[in-house]
Amino acid sequence: MSFASEELRDRSTLEDAEETAGTSRENARWYAVQVASGCEKRVKTNLEQRIQTLDVADRILQVEIPQTPAVKIRKDGSRQTSEEKVFPGYVLVKMAMDDESWQVVKNTPNVINFVGAEQKRRYGRGRGHVKPMPLSHSEVERIFKQAREQEPIVKVDMAVGDKIIVLSGPFKDFEGEVIEVSPERSKLKALLSIFGRDTPVELEFNQVEKQG
């Protein structure tokens, strides 16, 4: 199958999408776009630059990566604030769908495809083409509400079942297994063998080191 034929099928699929999406700013809708893993911010930056360079800001209105606050607790107990992606591997684009705006998004480096309904091929075998499907208003509201209102995600490099060694305090050099993690308190409980018996002991994160 020639490149020209593939391009014609893509355009045919796009024309179907235009029927429901419209091409005016008033009819702009949010679309989910799948991107290469770990490339969300790069895609957002590149796409925003392409929007200005290719003069389509009247049709591609907004590019977002929904994120929620996150707190990473380091080994010394200090906290580092960051953001966690709500949908890793995707960016959201508010746009009025037409041939040019579709091409601008689709041809941005590290963009895989729009999320939508796969159309069957008219001839031969293999996968067809994806018809971009806009998100519903309720989906958009839920996504941004989740990003806006979710409590910060607390992340620690310690989990139940991890083997640890105590670095300081009365149990220095004791080895044990983590049985409970309390990120909000920067503490954990571990089973330590004391006088031949497994005893639960509460420790600070900065008192222990993970083994293995």
mmCIF file of C-alpha atoms in Angstrom:
data_model
loop_
_atom_site.group_PDB
_atom_site.id
_atom_site.type_symbol
_atom_site.label_atom_id
_atom_site.label_comp_id
_atom_site.label_asym_id
_atom_site.label_seq_id
_atom_site.Cartn_x
_atom_site.Cartn_y
_atom_site.Cartn_z
ATOM 1 C CA MET A 1 0.000 0.000 0.000
ATOM 2 C CA SER A 2 1.458 3.374 -1.016
ATOM 3 C CA PHE A 3 2.092 6.318 1.294
ATOM 4 C CA ALA A 4 -0.448 8.329 -0.734
ATOM 5 C CA SER A 5 -3.131 5.709 -0.060
ATOM 6 C CA GLU A 6 -2.331 5.706 3.656
ATOM 7 C CA GLU A 7 -2.568 9.516 3.699
ATOM 8 C CA LEU A 8 -5.927 9.433 1.901
ATOM 9 C CA ARG A 9 -7.295 6.973 4.483
ATOM 10 C CA ASP A 10 -6.038 9.200 7.304
ATOM 11 C CA ARG A 11 -7.764 12.210 5.758
ATOM 12 C CA SER A 12 -10.972 10.235 5.235
ATOM 13 C CA THR A 13 -10.962 9.274 8.908
ATOM 14 C CA LEU A 14 -10.339 12.878 9.865
ATOM 15 C CA GLU A 15 -13.227 14.109 7.740
ATOM 16 C CA ASP A 16 -15.531 11.835 9.735
ATOM 17 C CA ALA A 17 -14.233 13.383 12.962
ATOM 18 C CA GLU A 18 -14.779 16.903 11.617
ATOM 19 C CA GLU A 19 -18.462 16.209 11.091
ATOM 20 C CA THR A 20 -19.026 16.097 14.840
ATOM 21 C CA ALA A 21 -16.195 18.328 16.070
ATOM 22 C CA GLY A 22 -16.667 21.439 13.916
ATOM 23 C CA THR A 23 -13.860 23.865 13.092
ATOM 24 C CA SER A 24 -14.664 27.016 15.092
ATOM 25 C CA ARG A 25 -13.248 28.055 18.453
ATOM 26 C CA GLU A 26 -16.733 27.764 19.909
ATOM 27 C CA ASN A 27 -16.785 24.078 19.026
ATOM 28 C CA ALA A 28 -13.330 23.290 20.404
ATOM 29 C CA ARG A 29 -13.277 20.064 22.429
ATOM 30 C CA TRP A 30 -10.743 18.269 24.600
ATOM 31 C CA TYR A 31 -8.946 15.281 23.083
ATOM 32 C CA ALA A 32 -6.607 12.767 24.742
ATOM 33 C CA VAL A 33 -3.380 12.216 22.835
ATOM 34 C CA GLN A 34 -1.136 9.224 23.508
ATOM 35 C CA VAL A 35 2.577 10.048 23.613
ATOM 36 C CA ALA A 36 5.811 8.144 24.112
ATOM 37 C CA SER A 37 6.451 7.144 27.732
ATOM 38 C CA GLY A 38 8.181 9.875 29.716
ATOM 39 C CA CYS A 39 7.804 12.440 26.919
ATOM 40 C CA GLU A 40 4.694 14.261 28.159
ATOM 41 C CA LYS A 41 6.427 17.560 29.009
ATOM 42 C CA ARG A 42 8.547 17.459 25.868
ATOM 43 C CA VAL A 43 5.461 16.945 23.715
ATOM 44 C CA LYS A 44 3.639 19.800 25.474
ATOM 45 C CA THR A 45 6.562 22.181 24.907
ATOM 46 C CA ASN A 46 7.074 21.156 21.280
ATOM 47 C CA LEU A 47 3.372 21.295 20.465
ATOM 48 C CA GLU A 48 2.972 24.753 22.005
ATOM 49 C CA GLN A 49 5.899 25.975 19.902
ATOM 50 C CA ARG A 50 4.415 24.419 16.748
ATOM 51 C CA ILE A 51 1.054 26.055 17.447
ATOM 52 C CA GLN A 52 2.691 29.488 17.341
ATOM 53 C CA THR A 53 5.064 28.754 14.467
ATOM 54 C CA LEU A 54 2.351 27.227 12.265
ATOM 55 C CA ASP A 55 -0.219 29.885 13.219
ATOM 56 C CA VAL A 56 -2.981 27.591 14.466
ATOM 57 C CA ALA A 57 -3.544 29.203 17.872
ATOM 58 C CA ASP A 58 -7.109 29.974 16.784
ATOM 59 C CA ARG A 59 -7.857 26.233 16.587
ATOM 60 C CA ILE A 60 -5.484 24.576 19.079
ATOM 61 C CA LEU A 61 -6.275 26.473 22.233
ATOM 62 C CA GLN A 62 -4.693 24.610 25.133
ATOM 63 C CA VAL A 63 -2.295 21.762 25.936
ATOM 64 C CA GLU A 64 -2.347 20.282 29.432
ATOM 65 C CA ILE A 65 -0.752 17.499 31.466
ATOM 66 C CA PRO A 66 -3.095 16.939 34.442
ATOM 67 C CA GLN A 67 -0.955 16.531 37.568
ATOM 68 C CA THR A 68 -1.449 16.176 41.294
ATOM 69 C CA PRO A 69 0.943 17.258 44.059
ATOM 70 C CA ALA A 70 3.309 14.629 45.423
ATOM 71 C CA VAL A 71 5.727 14.516 48.333
ATOM 72 C CA LYS A 72 8.803 12.304 48.267
ATOM 73 C CA ILE A 73 10.314 11.533 51.649
ATOM 74 C CA ARG A 74 14.053 11.111 51.466
ATOM 75 C CA LYS A 75 16.165 8.779 53.554
ATOM 76 C CA ASP A 76 17.143 11.619 55.923
ATOM 77 C CA GLY A 77 13.471 12.390 56.543
ATOM 78 C CA SER A 78 13.423 15.579 54.478
ATOM 79 C CA ARG A 79 10.575 16.116 52.034
ATOM 80 C CA GLN A 80 10.768 17.018 48.376
ATOM 81 C CA THR A 81 7.638 18.346 46.682
ATOM 82 C CA SER A 82 6.917 17.407 43.093
ATOM 83 C CA GLU A 83 3.998 16.582 40.809
ATOM 84 C CA GLU A 84 2.580 13.227 39.766
ATOM 85 C CA LYS A 85 0.910 12.779 36.374
ATOM 86 C CA VAL A 86 -2.745 11.739 36.567
ATOM 87 C CA PHE A 87 -2.515 9.863 33.237
ATOM 88 C CA PRO A 88 1.107 8.972 32.411
ATOM 89 C CA GLY A 89 1.639 8.629 28.668
ATOM 90 C CA TYR A 90 -1.074 11.110 27.674
ATOM 91 C CA VAL A 91 -1.546 14.840 27.161
ATOM 92 C CA LEU A 92 -4.863 16.635 26.754
ATOM 93 C CA VAL A 93 -5.387 19.045 23.870
ATOM 94 C CA LYS A 94 -8.298 21.471 23.513
ATOM 95 C CA MET A 95 -8.811 22.053 19.818
ATOM 96 C CA ALA A 96 -11.246 22.607 16.974
ATOM 97 C CA MET A 97 -10.619 19.590 14.787
ATOM 98 C CA ASP A 98 -9.798 20.182 11.132
ATOM 99 C CA ASP A 99 -7.204 18.825 8.728
ATOM 100 C CA GLU A 100 -4.507 21.346 9.621
ATOM 101 C CA SER A 101 -4.919 21.227 13.401
ATOM 102 C CA TRP A 102 -4.974 17.422 13.278
ATOM 103 C CA GLN A 103 -1.732 17.372 11.279
ATOM 104 C CA VAL A 104 -0.026 19.791 13.683
ATOM 105 C CA VAL A 105 -0.747 17.538 16.666
ATOM 106 C CA LYS A 106 -0.246 14.192 14.932
ATOM 107 C CA ASN A 107 3.138 15.196 13.466
ATOM 108 C CA THR A 108 4.583 16.520 16.723
ATOM 109 C CA PRO A 109 7.638 14.435 17.725
ATOM 110 C CA ASN A 110 6.848 11.643 20.233
ATOM 111 C CA VAL A 111 3.092 11.786 19.581
ATOM 112 C CA ILE A 112 1.716 8.282 18.967
ATOM 113 C CA ASN A 113 -1.939 8.936 18.168
ATOM 114 C CA PHE A 114 -5.210 10.453 19.244
ATOM 115 C CA VAL A 115 -7.383 8.369 21.525
ATOM 116 C CA GLY A 116 -10.536 7.364 19.694
ATOM 117 C CA ALA A 117 -12.404 4.670 17.849
ATOM 118 C CA GLU A 118 -10.410 2.437 15.547
ATOM 119 C CA GLN A 119 -11.839 2.304 12.034
ATOM 120 C CA LYS A 120 -11.551 -0.955 10.109
ATOM 121 C CA ARG A 121 -9.492 -0.994 6.957
ATOM 122 C CA ARG A 122 -11.532 -1.000 3.781
ATOM 123 C CA TYR A 123 -9.078 -3.295 2.023
ATOM 124 C CA GLY A 124 -6.615 -5.963 3.174
ATOM 125 C CA ARG A 125 -5.701 -6.964 6.669
ATOM 126 C CA GLY A 126 -4.142 -5.236 9.616
ATOM 127 C CA ARG A 127 -5.148 -2.385 11.885
ATOM 128 C CA GLY A 128 -7.226 0.478 10.600
ATOM 129 C CA HIS A 129 -7.051 4.126 11.567
ATOM 130 C CA VAL A 130 -8.130 5.920 14.720
ATOM 131 C CA LYS A 131 -11.020 8.368 14.520
ATOM 132 C CA PRO A 132 -10.272 11.050 17.151
ATOM 133 C CA MET A 133 -13.066 11.107 19.726
ATOM 134 C CA PRO A 134 -13.494 14.133 22.000
ATOM 135 C CA LEU A 135 -13.782 13.635 25.740
ATOM 136 C CA SER A 136 -17.219 14.222 27.200
ATOM 137 C CA HIS A 137 -17.751 17.326 29.327
ATOM 138 C CA SER A 138 -18.185 15.130 32.415
ATOM 139 C CA GLU A 139 -14.883 13.339 31.721
ATOM 140 C CA VAL A 140 -13.039 16.647 31.367
ATOM 141 C CA GLU A 141 -14.569 17.986 34.574
ATOM 142 C CA ARG A 142 -13.679 14.808 36.485
ATOM 143 C CA ILE A 143 -10.063 14.792 35.252
ATOM 144 C CA PHE A 144 -9.331 18.393 36.179
ATOM 145 C CA LYS A 145 -11.222 18.124 39.456
ATOM 146 C CA GLN A 146 -9.114 15.110 40.395
ATOM 147 C CA ALA A 147 -5.924 17.009 39.579
ATOM 148 C CA ARG A 148 -7.102 20.054 41.522
ATOM 149 C CA GLU A 149 -8.512 18.444 44.662
ATOM 150 C CA GLN A 150 -6.576 15.222 45.239
ATOM 151 C CA GLU A 151 -4.540 15.072 48.418
ATOM 152 C CA PRO A 152 -0.760 15.047 47.873
ATOM 153 C CA ILE A 153 0.617 11.599 47.063
ATOM 154 C CA VAL A 154 3.269 10.589 49.603
ATOM 155 C CA LYS A 155 6.072 8.458 48.173
ATOM 156 C CA VAL A 156 8.821 6.738 50.127
ATOM 157 C CA ASP A 157 11.544 4.337 49.103
ATOM 158 C CA MET A 158 10.396 1.783 51.661
ATOM 159 C CA ALA A 159 7.668 -0.853 51.581
ATOM 160 C CA VAL A 160 6.268 -3.672 53.704
ATOM 161 C CA GLY A 161 8.493 -6.721 53.333
ATOM 162 C CA ASP A 162 11.724 -4.786 52.742
ATOM 163 C CA LYS A 163 14.775 -5.963 54.663
ATOM 164 C CA ILE A 164 16.461 -3.202 56.662
ATOM 165 C CA ILE A 165 19.393 -2.607 58.978
ATOM 166 C CA VAL A 166 19.216 -0.091 61.830
ATOM 167 C CA LEU A 167 21.865 2.635 61.586
ATOM 168 C CA SER A 168 21.418 4.482 64.879
ATOM 169 C CA GLY A 169 19.736 4.350 68.277
ATOM 170 C CA PRO A 170 19.538 1.530 70.810
ATOM 171 C CA PHE A 171 18.979 -1.077 68.080
ATOM 172 C CA LYS A 172 21.958 -0.056 65.935
ATOM 173 C CA ASP A 173 23.193 -2.888 63.664
ATOM 174 C CA PHE A 174 20.028 -4.934 64.202
ATOM 175 C CA GLU A 175 18.478 -6.351 61.031
ATOM 176 C CA GLY A 176 14.790 -6.834 60.417
ATOM 177 C CA GLU A 177 11.807 -6.718 58.090
ATOM 178 C CA VAL A 178 9.435 -3.804 57.545
ATOM 179 C CA ILE A 179 5.854 -4.604 58.613
ATOM 180 C CA GLU A 180 4.300 -1.126 58.451
ATOM 181 C CA VAL A 181 5.104 2.197 56.776
ATOM 182 C CA SER A 182 3.722 5.582 57.918
ATOM 183 C CA PRO A 183 4.856 8.160 55.321
ATOM 184 C CA GLU A 184 2.933 11.029 56.915
ATOM 185 C CA ARG A 185 4.896 10.496 60.164
ATOM 186 C CA SER A 186 8.204 9.585 58.489
ATOM 187 C CA LYS A 187 8.243 6.371 60.523
ATOM 188 C CA LEU A 188 8.028 2.624 60.033
ATOM 189 C CA LYS A 189 7.664 -0.515 62.084
ATOM 190 C CA ALA A 190 10.056 -3.410 61.681
ATOM 191 C CA LEU A 191 10.333 -6.862 63.211
ATOM 192 C CA LEU A 192 13.706 -7.093 64.949
ATOM 193 C CA SER A 193 15.058 -10.234 66.569
ATOM 194 C CA ILE A 194 15.564 -9.189 70.194
ATOM 195 C CA PHE A 195 16.645 -11.878 72.683
ATOM 196 C CA GLY A 196 15.664 -14.488 70.114
ATOM 197 C CA ARG A 197 12.151 -13.170 69.620
ATOM 198 C CA ASP A 198 10.719 -11.146 66.733
ATOM 199 C CA THR A 199 9.707 -7.832 68.258
ATOM 200 C CA PRO A 200 7.946 -4.942 66.451
ATOM 201 C CA VAL A 201 9.913 -1.726 66.852
ATOM 202 C CA GLU A 202 8.992 1.754 65.596
ATOM 203 C CA LEU A 203 11.831 3.591 63.880
ATOM 204 C CA GLU A 204 12.412 6.853 62.007
ATOM 205 C CA PHE A 205 13.086 6.615 58.273
ATOM 206 C CA ASN A 206 16.520 8.154 58.800
ATOM 207 C CA GLN A 207 17.418 5.452 61.345
ATOM 208 C CA VAL A 208 17.358 2.617 58.838
ATOM 209 C CA GLU A 209 18.808 1.561 55.523
ATOM 210 C CA LYS A 210 17.189 -0.801 53.041
ATOM 211 C CA GLN A 211 19.201 -3.905 52.213
ATOM 212 C CA GLY A 212 19.498 -5.616 48.876
#
